[in-house]
Tab-separated table of C-alpha atoms and ligand atoms in Angstrom:
chain	number	residue	atom	x	y	z
I	1116	MET	CA	-12.811	-10.549	22.555
I	1117	SER	CA	-13.099	-13.301	25.313
I	1118	ASN	CA	-11.328	-16.114	25.459
I	1119	ILE	CA	-12.869	-18.450	22.801
I	1120	TYR	CA	-10.034	-20.926	22.101
I	1121	GLY	CA	-9.533	-22.433	25.489
I	1122	LEU	CA	-5.990	-20.726	26.239
I	1123	THR	CA	-4.946	-20.119	29.833
I	1124	GLU	CA	-4.314	-16.678	30.885
I	1125	GLU	CA	-0.546	-17.560	30.281
I	1126	GLN	CA	-0.956	-18.208	26.851
I	1127	GLU	CA	-2.789	-15.530	26.078
I	1128	MET	CA	-0.547	-13.066	27.834
I	1129	MET	CA	2.354	-14.379	25.431
I	1130	ARG	CA	0.347	-14.261	22.331
I	1131	ASP	CA	-0.501	-10.572	23.451
I	1132	SER	CA	2.659	-9.649	23.709
I	1133	VAL	CA	4.205	-11.144	20.721
I	1134	ARG	CA	1.397	-9.506	18.596
I	1135	GLU	CA	2.729	-6.116	20.394
I	1136	PHE	CA	6.354	-6.951	19.394
I	1137	ALA	CA	5.201	-8.097	15.773
I	1138	ASP	CA	2.836	-4.849	15.034
I	1139	GLY	CA	5.658	-2.780	16.568
I	1140	GLU	CA	8.984	-4.177	15.420
I	1141	ILE	CA	8.084	-6.221	12.524
I	1142	ALA	CA	5.336	-5.309	10.613
I	1143	GLY	CA	6.497	-1.995	9.518
I	1144	ILE	CA	9.539	-3.348	7.945
I	1145	ALA	CA	8.106	-6.652	6.334
I	1146	SER	CA	8.092	-5.246	3.093
I	1147	GLU	CA	11.515	-4.007	3.322
I	1148	ILE	CA	12.879	-7.268	4.360
I	1149	ASP	CA	11.211	-8.717	1.556
I	1150	ARG	CA	12.511	-6.350	-1.040
I	1151	SER	CA	16.190	-6.235	0.153
I	1152	GLU	CA	16.184	-10.411	0.748
I	1153	GLU	CA	18.189	-9.978	3.868
I	1154	LEU	CA	17.465	-11.416	7.168
I	1155	PRO	CA	17.672	-8.823	9.678
I	1156	LEU	CA	20.114	-10.606	12.254
I	1157	ASP	CA	19.579	-7.981	14.813
I	1158	LEU	CA	15.789	-8.665	14.668
I	1159	CYS	CA	16.636	-12.389	15.444
I	1160	LYS	CA	18.799	-11.705	18.365
I	1161	GLN	CA	15.957	-9.407	19.605
I	1162	MET	CA	13.575	-12.191	19.360
I	1163	GLY	CA	15.875	-14.217	21.208
I	1164	GLU	CA	15.829	-12.003	24.280
I	1165	MET	CA	12.148	-12.183	24.082
I	1166	GLY	CA	12.457	-15.662	24.600
I	1167	LEU	CA	10.903	-16.785	21.054
I	1168	MET	CA	13.952	-18.779	19.615
I	1169	GLY	CA	13.897	-21.487	22.195
I	1170	MET	CA	10.375	-21.236	23.141
I	1171	THR	CA	9.945	-24.804	24.445
I	1172	VAL	CA	13.606	-25.270	25.989
I	1173	PRO	CA	13.622	-25.513	29.863
I	1174	GLU	CA	14.224	-22.588	31.844
I	1175	GLU	CA	17.325	-23.615	33.416
I	1176	LEU	CA	18.866	-24.066	29.417
I	1177	ASP	CA	17.884	-20.801	29.099
I	1178	GLY	CA	14.584	-21.374	27.317
I	1179	ALA	CA	11.091	-19.963	27.511
I	1180	GLY	CA	9.580	-23.263	29.209
I	1181	LEU	CA	6.671	-22.800	27.269
I	1182	ASP	CA	4.231	-25.248	25.780
I	1183	MET	CA	3.627	-26.138	21.913
I	1184	VAL	CA	0.074	-24.273	21.856
I	1185	THR	CA	2.087	-21.020	23.042
I	1186	TYR	CA	4.716	-21.621	20.646
I	1187	CYS	CA	2.093	-21.754	17.366
I	1188	LEU	CA	0.722	-18.575	19.198
I	1189	ALA	CA	3.741	-16.912	18.669
I	1190	ILE	CA	4.463	-17.910	15.041
I	1191	GLU	CA	1.160	-17.229	14.153
I	1192	GLU	CA	1.636	-13.777	15.202
I	1193	VAL	CA	5.083	-13.178	13.699
I	1194	THR	CA	4.089	-14.509	10.546
I	1195	ARG	CA	1.238	-12.352	10.351
I	1196	ALA	CA	3.676	-9.460	10.120
I	1197	SER	CA	6.347	-11.242	8.176
I	1198	ALA	CA	6.248	-14.653	7.019
I	1199	SER	CA	10.075	-14.316	6.241
I	1200	ILE	CA	10.814	-13.766	9.828
I	1201	GLY	CA	8.474	-16.568	10.710
I	1202	LEU	CA	10.181	-19.416	8.816
I	1203	THR	CA	13.212	-18.243	10.378
I	1204	MET	CA	11.817	-18.575	13.887
I	1205	ALA	CA	10.101	-21.648	12.779
I	1206	ALA	CA	13.171	-23.490	11.229
I	1207	HIS	CA	14.864	-22.347	14.304
I	1208	ASN	CA	12.741	-23.918	17.060
I	1209	GLY	CA	11.192	-26.378	15.193
I	1210	LEU	CA	13.866	-28.211	13.326
I	1211	VAL	CA	16.905	-27.501	15.345
I	1212	VAL	CA	16.210	-26.711	18.769
I	1213	ALA	CA	13.484	-29.427	18.746
I	1214	PRO	CA	15.695	-32.288	17.783
I	1215	ILE	CA	18.455	-31.550	20.313
I	1216	GLN	CA	15.648	-31.153	22.935
I	1217	MET	CA	14.310	-34.483	22.144
I	1218	PHE	CA	17.298	-36.556	21.018
I	1219	GLY	CA	20.110	-34.871	22.586
I	1220	ASN	CA	22.004	-36.525	25.561
I	1221	GLU	CA	22.846	-33.989	28.753
I	1222	ALA	CA	26.006	-32.926	27.459
I	1223	GLN	CA	24.587	-31.820	23.865
I	1224	LYS	CA	21.449	-30.567	25.530
I	1225	LYS	CA	23.871	-28.177	27.708
I	1226	LYS	CA	26.025	-27.076	25.128
I	1227	TYR	CA	23.947	-26.246	22.425
I	1228	LEU	CA	20.670	-25.262	23.588
I	1229	PRO	CA	21.333	-22.272	25.791
I	1230	PRO	CA	23.200	-19.923	22.924
I	1231	LEU	CA	20.247	-21.204	20.638
I	1232	ALA	CA	17.305	-20.442	23.022
I	1233	ARG	CA	19.255	-17.011	23.791
I	1234	GLY	CA	19.330	-16.291	20.350
I	1235	GLU	CA	22.908	-15.747	20.078
I	1236	VAL	CA	23.246	-18.347	17.355
I	1237	LEU	CA	21.023	-19.435	14.688
I	1238	GLY	CA	20.453	-22.824	13.436
I	1239	CYS	CA	19.975	-24.583	10.484
I	1240	PHE	CA	18.280	-28.318	9.717
I	1241	CYS	CA	19.821	-30.120	6.821
I	1242	LEU	CA	18.171	-33.066	5.589
I	1243	THR	CA	17.215	-31.598	1.862
I	1244	GLU	CA	19.584	-33.019	-1.169
I	1245	PRO	CA	19.190	-32.690	-4.946
I	1246	GLN	CA	17.996	-36.213	-5.182
I	1247	ALA	CA	16.580	-36.383	-1.607
I	1248	GLY	CA	13.307	-33.990	-1.562
I	1249	SER	CA	9.915	-35.684	-0.837
I	1250	ASP	CA	11.989	-38.832	-0.464
I	1251	ALA	CA	13.760	-37.975	2.140
I	1252	ALA	CA	15.776	-41.247	2.463
I	1253	GLY	CA	17.476	-40.824	-0.966
I	1254	THR	CA	20.139	-39.054	0.676
I	1255	GLN	CA	23.846	-39.646	-0.371
I	1256	THR	CA	25.616	-37.455	2.003
I	1257	THR	CA	28.041	-39.833	3.687
I	1258	ALA	CA	29.452	-40.092	7.377
I	1259	VAL	CA	32.439	-42.271	7.762
I	1260	LYS	CA	34.119	-42.900	11.324
I	1261	LYS	CA	37.773	-42.276	11.547
I	1262	GLY	CA	39.037	-42.562	15.146
I	1263	ASP	CA	36.769	-40.237	17.347
I	1264	LYS	CA	35.434	-38.316	14.409
I	1265	TRP	CA	32.992	-38.832	11.893
I	1266	ILE	CA	34.021	-37.207	8.523
I	1267	VAL	CA	31.179	-35.771	6.439
I	1268	ASN	CA	31.064	-35.517	2.645
I	1269	GLY	CA	27.944	-34.325	0.709
I	1270	ARG	CA	25.639	-31.433	-0.481
I	1271	LYS	CA	22.477	-30.319	1.069
I	1272	ILE	CA	19.949	-27.737	-0.976
I	1273	TYR	CA	17.560	-25.247	0.157
I	1274	ILE	CA	18.618	-24.996	3.861
I	1275	THR	CA	17.006	-22.251	5.879
I	1276	ASN	CA	19.133	-20.186	7.976
I	1277	GLY	CA	22.223	-21.751	6.554
I	1278	GLY	CA	24.439	-19.113	5.487
I	1279	PHE	CA	24.267	-17.489	9.022
I	1280	ALA	CA	23.678	-20.601	11.427
I	1281	LYS	CA	26.612	-21.437	13.981
I	1282	THR	CA	24.751	-24.615	14.946
I	1283	ALA	CA	23.470	-27.560	12.190
I	1284	VAL	CA	21.876	-30.551	12.550
I	1285	LEU	CA	22.276	-32.844	9.592
I	1286	THR	CA	21.601	-36.212	8.228
I	1287	ALA	CA	24.055	-38.847	6.531
I	1288	VAL	CA	24.375	-42.213	5.308
I	1289	THR	CA	26.865	-44.002	8.174
I	1290	ALA	CA	25.648	-47.711	7.135
I	1291	PRO	CA	24.958	-48.006	3.164
I	1292	GLY	CA	22.411	-50.208	2.137
I	1293	GLN	CA	20.619	-50.377	4.944
I	1294	GLY	CA	17.650	-48.057	3.672
I	1295	THR	CA	16.278	-45.468	6.218
I	1296	ASN	CA	18.083	-47.714	9.249
I	1297	GLY	CA	21.493	-46.646	7.957
I	1298	ILE	CA	20.864	-42.967	8.231
I	1299	SER	CA	22.348	-41.256	11.526
I	1300	SER	CA	21.786	-37.588	12.614
I	1301	PHE	CA	24.805	-35.219	13.894
I	1302	ILE	CA	25.301	-32.023	15.179
I	1303	ALA	CA	27.762	-29.639	13.495
I	1304	ASP	CA	29.663	-26.727	14.431
I	1305	THR	CA	29.370	-24.550	11.318
I	1306	ASP	CA	32.752	-22.853	11.922
I	1307	HIS	CA	34.710	-26.163	11.357
I	1308	PRO	CA	36.720	-26.686	8.293
I	1309	GLY	CA	34.912	-28.713	5.435
I	1310	PHE	CA	31.326	-26.791	6.211
I	1311	ILE	CA	31.105	-24.554	3.164
I	1312	VAL	CA	28.328	-22.242	2.433
I	1313	GLY	CA	27.503	-22.435	-1.265
I	1314	THR	CA	24.796	-20.699	-3.522
I	1315	THR	CA	22.640	-18.356	-1.577
I	1316	GLU	CA	19.059	-18.550	-3.461
I	1317	LYS	CA	18.074	-15.265	-4.904
I	1318	ASN	CA	14.932	-13.747	-6.411
I	1319	LYS	CA	12.908	-16.802	-4.916
I	1320	LEU	CA	9.077	-16.408	-5.374
I	1321	GLY	CA	8.743	-15.853	-1.924
I	1322	MET	CA	9.891	-16.075	1.773
I	1323	ARG	CA	12.627	-13.742	0.415
I	1324	GLY	CA	14.054	-12.233	3.961
I	1325	SER	CA	14.408	-15.868	4.875
I	1326	ASN	CA	18.178	-17.184	4.242
I	1327	THR	CA	18.073	-20.187	1.784
I	1328	VAL	CA	21.107	-21.499	0.719
I	1329	GLU	CA	23.417	-24.653	-0.229
I	1330	LEU	CA	25.676	-26.431	1.979
I	1331	LEU	CA	28.694	-28.451	1.226
I	1332	PHE	CA	30.508	-30.388	3.367
I	1333	GLU	CA	34.023	-31.557	2.315
I	1334	ASP	CA	35.502	-34.006	4.896
I	1335	LEU	CA	34.117	-32.005	7.795
I	1336	GLU	CA	34.821	-33.426	10.802
I	1337	VAL	CA	31.975	-33.855	13.516
I	1338	PRO	CA	33.405	-35.441	16.621
I	1339	GLU	CA	31.991	-38.742	17.674
I	1340	GLU	CA	30.298	-37.243	20.838
I	1341	ASN	CA	27.899	-35.048	18.192
I	1342	LEU	CA	26.226	-37.975	17.031
I	1343	LEU	CA	22.571	-36.856	17.854
I	1344	GLY	CA	20.466	-40.013	18.741
I	1345	GLY	CA	21.670	-43.537	18.166
I	1346	GLU	CA	23.605	-44.853	14.977
I	1347	GLY	CA	21.140	-45.670	12.071
I	1348	GLU	CA	18.284	-43.478	13.980
I	1349	GLY	CA	18.725	-40.442	12.081
I	1350	PHE	CA	16.053	-41.050	9.710
I	1351	LYS	CA	13.091	-41.584	12.174
I	1352	ASN	CA	14.667	-38.550	14.123
I	1353	PHE	CA	14.370	-36.531	11.714
I	1354	MET	CA	10.846	-37.773	10.628
I	1355	LYS	CA	9.770	-36.961	14.220
I	1356	THR	CA	11.163	-33.532	14.006
I	1357	LEU	CA	9.206	-32.818	10.982
I	1358	ASP	CA	5.737	-33.958	12.461
I	1359	GLY	CA	6.555	-31.296	15.175
I	1360	GLY	CA	7.723	-28.654	12.457
I	1361	ARG	CA	4.737	-29.200	10.372
I	1362	ILE	CA	2.283	-27.703	13.207
I	1363	GLY	CA	4.682	-24.594	13.124
I	1364	ILE	CA	4.282	-24.770	9.396
I	1365	GLY	CA	0.401	-25.018	10.132
I	1366	ALA	CA	0.517	-22.048	12.347
I	1367	MET	CA	2.362	-19.949	9.550
I	1368	GLY	CA	-0.305	-20.674	7.590
I	1369	VAL	CA	-2.988	-19.331	10.074
I	1370	GLY	CA	-0.801	-16.366	10.532
I	1371	ILE	CA	-0.476	-15.513	6.897
I	1372	GLY	CA	-4.439	-16.022	6.435
I	1373	GLN	CA	-5.017	-13.703	9.522
I	1374	ALA	CA	-3.142	-11.217	7.669
I	1375	CYS	CA	-5.071	-11.680	4.345
I	1376	LEU	CA	-8.311	-11.267	6.131
I	1377	ASP	CA	-7.045	-8.192	8.031
I	1378	SER	CA	-6.285	-6.805	4.838
I	1379	SER	CA	-9.446	-7.713	2.983
I	1380	VAL	CA	-11.795	-6.565	5.553
I	1381	LYS	CA	-10.211	-3.110	5.735
I	1382	TYR	CA	-9.823	-2.895	1.918
I	1383	ALA	CA	-13.693	-4.108	1.453
I	1384	ARG	CA	-14.835	-1.169	4.089
I	1385	GLU	CA	-12.678	1.431	2.485
I	1386	ARG	CA	-12.368	0.818	-1.276
I	1387	LYS	CA	-15.694	2.475	-3.046
I	1388	GLN	CA	-17.075	1.420	-6.689
I	1389	PHE	CA	-20.454	2.134	-7.924
I	1390	GLY	CA	-20.598	4.997	-4.907
I	1391	LYS	CA	-20.592	2.135	-2.251
I	1392	PRO	CA	-17.973	0.214	-0.234
I	1393	ILE	CA	-16.881	-3.094	-2.193
I	1394	GLY	CA	-17.552	-4.835	1.137
I	1395	THR	CA	-21.346	-4.251	0.448
I	1396	PHE	CA	-21.529	-6.287	-2.832
I	1397	GLN	CA	-22.376	-9.690	-1.920
I	1398	ALA	CA	-19.563	-11.125	-4.356
I	1399	ILE	CA	-16.866	-9.515	-2.082
I	1400	ALA	CA	-18.781	-10.055	1.233
I	1401	HIS	CA	-19.054	-13.768	0.409
I	1402	LYS	CA	-15.241	-14.251	-0.328
I	1403	ILE	CA	-14.430	-12.552	3.202
I	1404	ALA	CA	-17.053	-14.867	4.877
I	1405	THR	CA	-15.550	-18.142	2.955
I	1406	MET	CA	-11.955	-16.901	3.899
I	1407	ALA	CA	-12.743	-16.219	7.650
I	1408	THR	CA	-14.412	-19.559	7.948
I	1409	GLU	CA	-11.730	-21.667	6.397
I	1410	LEU	CA	-8.852	-19.556	8.473
I	1411	GLU	CA	-11.009	-20.522	11.905
I	1412	ALA	CA	-10.646	-24.178	10.805
I	1413	ALA	CA	-7.050	-24.192	10.080
I	1414	ARG	CA	-6.662	-22.239	13.498
I	1415	LEU	CA	-8.568	-24.877	15.389
I	1416	LEU	CA	-6.553	-27.850	13.610
I	1417	VAL	CA	-3.447	-26.051	14.519
I	1418	LEU	CA	-4.582	-26.072	17.785
I	1419	HIS	CA	-5.989	-29.142	18.192
I	1420	ALA	CA	-2.385	-30.903	16.704
I	1421	ALA	CA	-0.322	-28.685	19.391
I	1422	ARG	CA	-2.683	-29.685	22.017
I	1423	VAL	CA	-2.308	-33.736	20.964
I	1424	ARG	CA	1.513	-33.095	21.094
I	1425	ASP	CA	1.408	-31.270	24.629
I	1426	ALA	CA	-0.540	-33.961	25.850
I	1427	GLY	CA	2.291	-36.656	24.862
I	1428	LYS	CA	-0.128	-38.385	22.376
I	1429	PRO	CA	0.788	-39.320	19.023
I	1430	TYR	CA	0.878	-36.466	16.572
I	1431	THR	CA	1.780	-37.284	13.219
I	1432	ARG	CA	-1.262	-37.459	11.360
I	1433	PRO	CA	-2.870	-34.184	13.219
I	1434	ALA	CA	0.207	-32.378	12.357
I	1435	SER	CA	0.110	-33.167	8.815
I	1436	MET	CA	-3.736	-32.517	8.860
I	1437	CYS	CA	-3.222	-29.084	9.940
I	1438	LYS	CA	-0.300	-28.215	7.957
I	1439	LEU	CA	-2.141	-29.622	4.747
I	1440	PHE	CA	-5.093	-27.504	5.536
I	1441	ALA	CA	-3.428	-24.566	6.806
I	1442	SER	CA	-0.874	-24.040	4.203
I	1443	GLU	CA	-3.397	-24.342	1.335
I	1444	MET	CA	-6.335	-22.244	3.239
I	1445	SER	CA	-3.381	-19.586	3.309
I	1446	MET	CA	-2.788	-19.810	-0.736
I	1447	ARG	CA	-6.890	-19.692	-1.148
I	1448	ALA	CA	-6.808	-16.694	1.228
I	1449	SER	CA	-4.046	-14.711	-0.321
I	1450	ASN	CA	-5.622	-15.549	-3.979
I	1451	GLU	CA	-9.004	-14.372	-2.977
I	1452	ALA	CA	-7.104	-11.113	-0.901
I	1453	ILE	CA	-5.492	-10.214	-4.115
I	1454	GLN	CA	-8.979	-10.891	-6.051
I	1455	ILE	CA	-10.675	-8.422	-3.436
I	1456	HIS	CA	-7.865	-5.748	-4.037
I	1457	GLY	CA	-8.106	-5.743	-7.756
I	1458	GLY	CA	-5.493	-3.971	-9.767
I	1459	TYR	CA	-4.047	-2.608	-6.461
I	1460	GLY	CA	-3.597	-6.173	-5.169
I	1461	PHE	CA	-1.314	-6.896	-8.004
I	1462	THR	CA	1.460	-4.232	-7.045
I	1463	ILE	CA	3.644	-3.788	-4.148
I	1464	ASP	CA	1.938	-1.056	-2.703
I	1465	TYR	CA	-0.011	-3.486	-0.946
I	1466	PRO	CA	1.200	-6.305	1.345
I	1467	VAL	CA	-1.525	-9.023	-0.299
I	1468	GLU	CA	0.952	-9.830	-3.268
I	1469	ARG	CA	3.575	-10.957	-0.706
I	1470	TYR	CA	1.260	-12.607	1.268
I	1471	PHE	CA	0.527	-14.685	-1.874
I	1472	ARG	CA	3.921	-15.313	-2.658
I	1473	ASP	CA	4.763	-16.482	0.781
I	1474	ALA	CA	1.971	-18.625	0.760
I	1475	LYS	CA	3.380	-20.692	-1.807
I	1476	LEU	CA	6.161	-22.128	0.030
I	1477	LEU	CA	3.836	-23.458	2.901
I	1478	GLU	CA	2.387	-26.104	0.373
I	1479	ILE	CA	5.892	-27.277	-0.284
I	1480	GLY	CA	8.250	-26.852	2.535
I	1481	GLU	CA	8.556	-29.491	5.324
I	1482	GLY	CA	6.754	-31.977	3.188
I	1483	THR	CA	4.436	-31.238	0.117
I	1484	SER	CA	0.783	-31.324	0.076
I	1485	GLU	CA	1.175	-34.591	-1.451
I	1486	ILE	CA	3.176	-35.597	1.288
I	1487	GLN	CA	1.061	-34.736	3.872
I	1488	ARG	CA	-1.906	-36.663	1.954
I	1489	HIS	CA	0.218	-39.888	1.758
I	1490	VAL	CA	1.201	-39.425	5.715
I	1491	ILE	CA	-2.766	-39.095	6.584
I	1492	SER	CA	-4.043	-41.628	4.359
I	1493	ARG	CA	-1.130	-44.373	4.867
I	1494	ASP	CA	-2.054	-43.731	8.615
I	1495	LEU	CA	-5.737	-44.277	8.335
I	1496	LEU	CA	-5.465	-47.111	5.497
I	1497	ASN	CA	-2.857	-49.136	7.338
I	1498	LEU	CA	-1.770	-50.861	4.045
I	1499	GLY	CA	2.152	-51.149	4.877
F	921	COS	N1	7.751	-40.682	13.111
F	921	COS	C1	8.471	-41.957	13.404
F	921	COS	N2	8.839	-42.722	12.510
F	921	COS	C2	8.639	-42.470	11.429
F	921	COS	C3	7.850	-41.472	11.002
F	921	COS	C4	7.186	-40.697	12.133
F	921	COS	N3	6.562	-39.410	11.638
F	921	COS	N4	7.506	-41.505	9.629
F	921	COS	C5	8.542	-42.916	9.332
F	921	COS	N5	8.827	-43.374	10.206
F	921	COS	C6	9.663	-44.447	10.164
F	921	COS	C7	8.699	-45.885	10.088
F	921	COS	O1	7.729	-46.324	10.733
F	921	COS	C8	9.807	-47.054	9.384
F	921	COS	O2	10.186	-47.271	10.550
F	921	COS	P1	10.709	-49.124	10.462
F	921	COS	O3	11.774	-49.065	9.459
F	921	COS	O4	10.927	-49.489	11.873
F	921	COS	O5	9.608	-49.605	9.977
F	921	COS	C9	10.882	-45.985	9.040
F	921	COS	O6	10.571	-44.566	9.380
F	921	COS	C10	11.058	-45.669	7.475
F	921	COS	O7	9.808	-45.031	7.011
F	921	COS	P2	8.853	-45.170	5.570
F	921	COS	O8	9.021	-46.344	5.009
F	921	COS	O9	7.575	-44.361	5.840
F	921	COS	O10	9.741	-44.057	4.733
F	921	COS	P3	9.539	-43.776	3.602
F	921	COS	O11	10.764	-43.829	2.844
F	921	COS	O12	8.404	-44.535	2.707
F	921	COS	O13	9.226	-42.043	3.695
F	921	COS	C11	7.842	-40.046	3.888
F	921	COS	C12	8.262	-41.742	4.365
F	921	COS	C13	7.675	-40.188	2.197
F	921	COS	C14	6.847	-40.039	4.607
F	921	COS	C15	9.003	-39.291	4.078
F	921	COS	O14	10.073	-39.496	3.056
F	921	COS	C16	8.954	-37.860	4.284
F	921	COS	O15	8.289	-37.653	5.450
F	921	COS	N6	9.344	-36.961	3.080
F	921	COS	C17	8.969	-35.628	3.031
F	921	COS	C18	10.138	-35.214	3.523
F	921	COS	C19	10.074	-33.450	3.974
F	921	COS	O16	8.968	-33.272	4.467
F	921	COS	N7	10.933	-32.664	3.565
F	921	COS	C20	10.987	-31.458	3.842
F	921	COS	C21	12.106	-31.126	4.691
F	921	COS	S1	12.101	-29.350	4.685
F	921	COS	S2	12.688	-28.874	5.814
């Protein structure tokens, strides 16, 4: 197909090579990754070698030096094969590499970005706490300055990559009583004493191959030079990080949507009932038409948000819009994909039940659909 999305030759080439990699190396083991609930770390390393773990990091820091549009194309392709691997990649790039790149000083970037970008180490983003989910400012983790160190205490939950990460970015209250301005962000080495990996979530509804853990910080020592951004800027830094992350989640929605469409078209052409392929029945054909149309709309919203960001313009609203629409689209698409597959779709013999389970997380992680509607509407209404 000719280039209908206004992509550059370089963007198309990268998309095609990630597609080939995802089809060849990930798609065949996606179901096994889901069933075993184990993140294949060697695959992450391989992805690092391909430049997928530091996509927007400059080449001089061992990254691929690519733009947000290319990043989204890659996330889509990887997620189409396995959403668990797509999430691992999105959390690493969008929530760990990105804030260090955006808010880190030169020394921090030089120290932390190259190994992350090469995929030698994984990163995790530590925001969510038992009392701080949608209310991200409800953080109870504290960091107290003692000499040339910050002493961090607290508990984080649902942390993607947390069980394997070597580099963590985290938020903690440094000035109690000052609301969001009293929260700072830090880079922590996970092999320091006091960084404790707690319970690993098992039997999640979906994204079973992605690693989700509880983390405990018990007098974790963070050197003062690891403050990320200025003191009291942590909440805003993490909000800006999530704006970018949400574009990545939108791209994941497109990946799952595409997988649903591919499976549904194939099945509707092959499966015969009443002596004809079921795709000849309007009830099925129209489901596929709706799925394809909504998928295309989501893809364009994601590309738009990525382009706004690449252009250096404010992207909070387009990011939330693409995340909201693409995640809900992927939920509808996977629901309809199962319906098209009938009883077969309800079993693990076909991948559509996995798409359905994985899609649900996209409506929750990196801000629920309710939070996205809140962000979009308050930006429009401007009522304070
Ligand atoms: N970019 C830059 N600054 C931002 C921002 C953004 N996207 N969002 C908020 N801020 C700033 C505000 O401008 C405000 O600054 P001032 O104090 O200078 O006025 C400050 O941060 C506090 O913002 P706000 O008052 O909006 O904070 P709230 O406590 O009302 O929280 C929401 C806002 C609900 C949007 C936020 O908590 C949120 O996104 N929650 C969802 C969290 C989430 O996605 N978690 C998933 C983590 S899983 S990886």
